[in-house]
Amino acid sequence: MRLHWYGSTNPQKVRLALEELNLDYELIRMDLAKGAHKQADYLAIHPRGKAPALEIDGGVCWESNAALEYLAVREGRLWPTEPKGLTEALSLMHMESSAFQDLAGVYFFNRVVLPQVGRAGDPERVAKAAKKMSGLLTVLSDRLVGNDYLLGDFTLVDCAFAPWLPVLDLDEHPHVASWRDRMMARPSWAACEFTY
C-alpha cells in the first residue's frame, strides 16, 4: 500500500488512519510546489491531481474520506458496526467533506498556506468563515459532551476532522478544544510530522 502524501490536511487524515490502524505503508512524499501532482504519471493515479492518493489492494482511493471509509471496511476496526453508530459515522464523514472542509480550508489557507509563502492572511475572510463554522462546531461539540471522541470511542471519523483542528478558533467550543488536545496527544499525531 502506498500513500501519495503532502503535509496538509487531507493527506494527514489518511496518514493518521494508517498510523492508528498500525498498517505498513510506503509514504510517497510529493512536492506540490514543484508540480508533482500535475505530472502525467500522477494524474494516472489521481484524476484530479490532488493529494492524497492511497494505492491499495489493486485500486486507488483518490479522495481522503473515501480512503478512510475503505480502510474502515477493509480492516473492520475503528469503525462502528451497529446501524445507529454507522449512520452517525457516515453522516459526520460526509458533513466533513461537504461543509466543514470548505470553511476550515479558509482558516488553513489564511493561517498556514499564505504565511508559508510570505503573505499575510485575510482576517475578514476568516471572520466570515467563523460565523458559518459555529453551527458545525456545535454539531461536533454536542457529540463530545461526556465523550472523549465523536462516537464515544475513537474511530476513523476522528481522523477526518483532526488535521483541521489546530487552525480553528475553539474558545467558544471547549469540548472541541479538549478533543483537539486529545487527538494531538495520540502517538499517531507525532508520527505524522505535523508542521502547523
Coordinates of N, CA and C in Angstrom, one line a residue, residues 51-158:
A51 N -3.7 15.8 -3.6 CA -3.1 14.9 -2.6 C -4.2 14.8 -1.5
P52 N -4.4 13.5 -1.0 CA -3.6 12.3 -1.2 C -4.2 11.4 -2.3
A53 N -3.5 10.3 -2.5 CA -4.0 9.2 -3.2 C -3.5 7.9 -2.4
L54 N -4.3 7.0 -2.2 CA -3.9 5.8 -1.5 C -4.1 4.6 -2.4
E55 N -2.9 4.1 -2.9 CA -2.9 2.9 -3.7 C -3.0 1.7 -2.8
I56 N -4.1 0.9 -3.0 CA -4.4 -0.2 -2.0 C -5.2 -1.3 -2.7
D57 N -4.7 -2.5 -2.5 CA -5.5 -3.7 -3.0 C -5.8 -3.7 -4.4
G58 N -4.8 -3.1 -5.2 CA -5.0 -3.1 -6.7 C -5.9 -1.9 -7.2
G59 N -6.3 -1.1 -6.3 CA -7.1 0.1 -6.6 C -6.5 1.4 -6.0
V60 N -7.2 2.5 -6.2 CA -6.8 3.8 -5.7 C -8.0 4.5 -5.1
C61 N -7.8 4.9 -3.8 CA -8.7 5.8 -3.2 C -8.1 7.2 -3.4
W62 N -8.7 8.0 -4.2 CA -8.2 9.3 -4.5 C -9.0 10.5 -3.9
E63 N -9.8 10.2 -3.0 CA -10.5 11.2 -2.1 C -10.2 10.7 -0.7
S64 N -9.8 11.7 0.2 CA -9.3 11.3 1.5 C -10.4 10.6 2.3
N65 N -11.6 11.0 2.3 CA -12.6 10.3 3.1 C -13.0 9.0 2.5
A66 N -12.9 8.8 1.2 CA -13.1 7.5 0.6 C -12.0 6.6 1.1
A67 N -10.8 7.1 1.3 CA -9.7 6.2 1.8 C -10.0 5.8 3.2
L68 N -10.5 6.7 4.0 CA -10.8 6.4 5.4 C -11.9 5.4 5.5
E69 N -13.0 5.5 4.7 CA -14.1 4.6 4.7 C -13.6 3.2 4.1
Y70 N -12.8 3.2 3.1 CA -12.3 1.9 2.6 C -11.5 1.2 3.7
L71 N -10.6 2.0 4.4 CA -9.8 1.3 5.4 C -10.7 0.8 6.5
A72 N -11.7 1.5 6.9 CA -12.6 1.0 7.9 C -13.3 -0.3 7.5
V73 N -13.8 -0.4 6.3 CA -14.4 -1.6 5.8 C -13.4 -2.7 5.7
R74 N -12.2 -2.4 5.1 CA -11.2 -3.4 4.9 C -10.7 -4.0 6.2
E75 N -10.4 -3.1 7.2 CA -9.8 -3.6 8.5 C -10.9 -4.1 9.5
G76 N -12.1 -3.6 9.4 CA -13.1 -4.0 10.3 C -12.9 -3.6 11.8
R77 N -12.2 -2.4 11.9 CA -12.0 -1.9 13.2 C -11.9 -0.4 13.2
L78 N -12.0 0.2 14.3 CA -12.0 1.7 14.5 C -13.2 2.3 13.6
W79 N -14.3 1.5 13.6 CA -15.4 1.9 12.8 C -16.6 1.2 13.4
P80 N -17.8 1.9 13.6 CA -18.9 1.2 14.2 C -19.5 0.2 13.2
T81 N -20.1 -0.8 13.8 CA -20.8 -1.8 13.1 C -22.3 -1.8 13.2
E82 N -22.8 -1.3 14.4 CA -24.2 -1.3 14.6 C -24.9 -0.2 13.8
P83 N -26.1 -0.3 13.4 CA -26.7 0.7 12.5 C -26.7 2.1 13.0
K84 N -27.0 2.4 14.3 CA -27.0 3.8 14.8 C -25.6 4.4 14.7
G85 N -24.6 3.6 15.1 CA -23.3 4.2 15.0 C -22.8 4.4 13.6
L86 N -23.2 3.4 12.7 CA -22.8 3.5 11.3 C -23.4 4.7 10.7
T87 N -24.7 5.0 10.9 CA -25.3 6.1 10.3 C -24.7 7.4 10.8
E88 N -24.3 7.5 12.1 CA -23.7 8.7 12.6 C -22.3 8.9 12.0
A89 N -21.5 7.8 11.9 CA -20.2 7.8 11.3 C -20.3 8.4 9.8
L90 N -21.1 7.8 9.1 CA -21.2 8.2 7.6 C -21.7 9.6 7.5
S91 N -22.7 10.0 8.4 CA -23.2 11.4 8.3 C -22.1 12.4 8.7
L92 N -21.3 12.1 9.7 CA -20.2 13.0 10.1 C -19.1 13.1 9.0
M93 N -18.8 11.9 8.5 CA -17.8 11.9 7.4 C -18.2 12.8 6.2
H94 N -19.5 12.7 5.9 CA -19.9 13.5 4.7 C -20.2 14.9 5.1
M95 N -20.5 15.2 6.3 CA -20.5 16.6 6.8 C -19.1 17.2 6.7
E96 N -18.1 16.5 7.1 CA -16.8 17.0 7.0 C -16.4 17.3 5.6
S97 N -16.7 16.4 4.6 CA -16.3 16.7 3.2 C -17.2 17.7 2.5
S98 N -18.4 17.8 2.9 CA -19.3 18.7 2.1 C -19.5 20.1 2.7
A99 N -19.2 20.3 4.0 CA -19.4 21.6 4.6 C -18.2 22.0 5.5
F100 N -17.8 21.2 6.4 CA -16.8 21.6 7.3 C -15.5 21.9 6.6
Q101 N -15.1 21.1 5.7 CA -13.8 21.3 5.0 C -13.7 22.6 4.2
D102 N -14.7 23.0 3.6 CA -14.7 24.3 2.9 C -14.4 25.5 3.8
L103 N -15.1 25.5 5.0 CA -14.9 26.6 5.9 C -13.5 26.4 6.7
A104 N -13.2 25.2 7.1 CA -11.9 25.0 7.7 C -10.8 25.4 6.8
G105 N -11.0 25.1 5.5 CA -10.0 25.4 4.5 C -9.6 26.9 4.4
V106 N -10.6 27.8 4.7 CA -10.4 29.2 4.7 C -9.4 29.5 5.8
Y107 N -9.6 28.9 7.0 CA -8.6 29.1 8.1 C -7.2 28.6 7.7
F108 N -7.2 27.4 7.2 CA -5.9 26.8 6.8 C -5.2 27.6 5.8
F109 N -5.9 28.1 4.8 CA -5.2 28.9 3.7 C -4.7 30.2 4.3
N110 N -5.5 30.8 5.1 CA -5.0 32.1 5.6 C -4.1 32.1 6.8
R111 N -4.1 31.0 7.5 CA -3.2 30.9 8.7 C -2.0 30.0 8.5
V112 N -2.0 29.2 7.5 CA -0.9 28.3 7.2 C -0.3 28.5 5.9
V113 N -1.1 28.4 4.8 CA -0.5 28.4 3.5 C 0.1 29.8 3.1
L114 N -0.7 30.9 3.3 CA -0.2 32.2 3.0 C 1.0 32.6 3.8
P115 N 1.1 32.4 5.1 CA 2.3 32.7 5.8 C 3.5 31.9 5.3
Q116 N 3.3 30.7 4.9 CA 4.4 29.9 4.4 C 5.0 30.4 3.1
V117 N 4.3 31.2 2.4 CA 4.8 31.8 1.2 C 5.1 33.3 1.4
G118 N 5.1 33.8 2.6 CA 5.4 35.1 2.9 C 4.3 36.1 2.7
R119 N 3.1 35.7 2.7 CA 2.0 36.6 2.6 C 1.1 36.6 3.8
A120 N 0.4 37.7 4.0 CA -0.4 37.8 5.2 C -1.8 37.2 4.9
G121 N -2.4 36.6 5.9 CA -3.7 36.1 5.7 C -4.8 37.2 5.8
D122 N -6.0 36.9 5.4 CA -7.1 37.9 5.4 C -8.0 37.7 6.6
P123 N -7.9 38.4 7.7 CA -8.7 38.2 8.9 C -10.2 38.3 8.6
E124 N -10.6 39.2 7.7 CA -12.0 39.3 7.3 C -12.6 38.0 6.7
R125 N -11.8 37.4 5.9 CA -12.3 36.1 5.3 C -12.4 35.0 6.4
V126 N -11.4 35.0 7.4 CA -11.5 34.1 8.5 C -12.7 34.4 9.3
A127 N -13.0 35.6 9.6 CA -14.1 36.0 10.4 C -15.5 35.6 9.8
K128 N -15.6 35.7 8.5 CA -16.8 35.3 7.7 C -16.9 33.8 7.8
A129 N -15.8 33.1 7.7 CA -15.9 31.6 7.8 C -16.3 31.2 9.2
A130 N -15.8 31.9 10.2 CA -16.0 31.6 11.6 C -17.5 31.7 11.9
K131 N -18.2 32.6 11.3 CA -19.7 32.7 11.6 C -20.4 31.5 11.1
K132 N -20.0 31.0 9.9 CA -20.6 29.8 9.3 C -20.2 28.6 10.0
M133 N -18.9 28.6 10.5 CA -18.4 27.4 11.1 C -19.0 27.1 12.5
S134 N -19.5 28.1 13.2 CA -20.0 28.0 14.5 C -21.0 26.9 14.6
G135 N -22.0 26.8 13.7 CA -23.0 25.8 13.8 C -22.4 24.4 13.6
L136 N -21.5 24.2 12.7 CA -20.8 22.9 12.6 C -20.0 22.5 13.8
L137 N -19.4 23.5 14.4 CA -18.6 23.1 15.7 C -19.6 22.8 16.8
T138 N -20.8 23.3 16.8 CA -21.8 23.0 17.7 C -22.3 21.5 17.5
V139 N -22.4 21.1 16.3 CA -22.7 19.7 16.0 C -21.7 18.8 16.6
L140 N -20.4 19.1 16.4 CA -19.4 18.3 17.0 C -19.3 18.4 18.5
S141 N -19.5 19.6 19.0 CA -19.5 19.7 20.5 C -20.6 18.9 21.1
D142 N -21.8 18.9 20.6 CA -22.9 18.1 21.1 C -22.5 16.7 21.3
R143 N -21.7 16.1 20.3 CA -21.4 14.7 20.4 C -20.2 14.5 21.3
L144 N -19.5 15.5 21.7 CA -18.4 15.4 22.6 C -18.7 15.6 24.1
V145 N -20.0 16.0 24.4 CA -20.4 16.1 25.8 C -20.4 14.8 26.4
G146 N -19.5 14.6 27.4 CA -19.5 13.3 28.1 C -18.7 12.2 27.3
N147 N -18.1 12.6 26.1 CA -17.4 11.6 25.3 C -16.0 12.1 25.0
D148 N -15.0 11.2 24.9 CA -13.7 11.6 24.5 C -13.6 11.8 23.0
Y149 N -14.4 11.1 22.3 CA -14.3 11.1 20.8 C -15.7 11.3 20.2
L150 N -15.8 11.6 18.9 CA -17.1 11.9 18.3 C -18.1 10.8 18.5
L151 N -17.7 9.6 18.4 CA -18.7 8.5 18.6 C -18.5 7.7 19.9
G152 N -17.9 8.4 20.9 CA -17.7 7.8 22.1 C -16.3 7.2 22.2
D153 N -16.1 6.1 21.5 CA -14.7 5.5 21.4 C -14.1 6.1 20.1
F154 N -12.7 6.1 20.1 CA -12.0 6.6 18.9 C -12.4 5.8 17.7
T155 N -12.6 6.5 16.6 CA -12.9 5.9 15.3 C -12.2 6.7 14.2
L156 N -12.2 6.2 13.0 CA -11.6 6.9 11.9 C -12.3 8.2 11.5
V157 N -13.5 8.4 12.1 CA -14.2 9.6 11.9 C -13.4 10.8 12.5
D158 N -12.8 10.5 13.7 CA -12.0 11.5 14.3 C -10.8 11.9 13.5

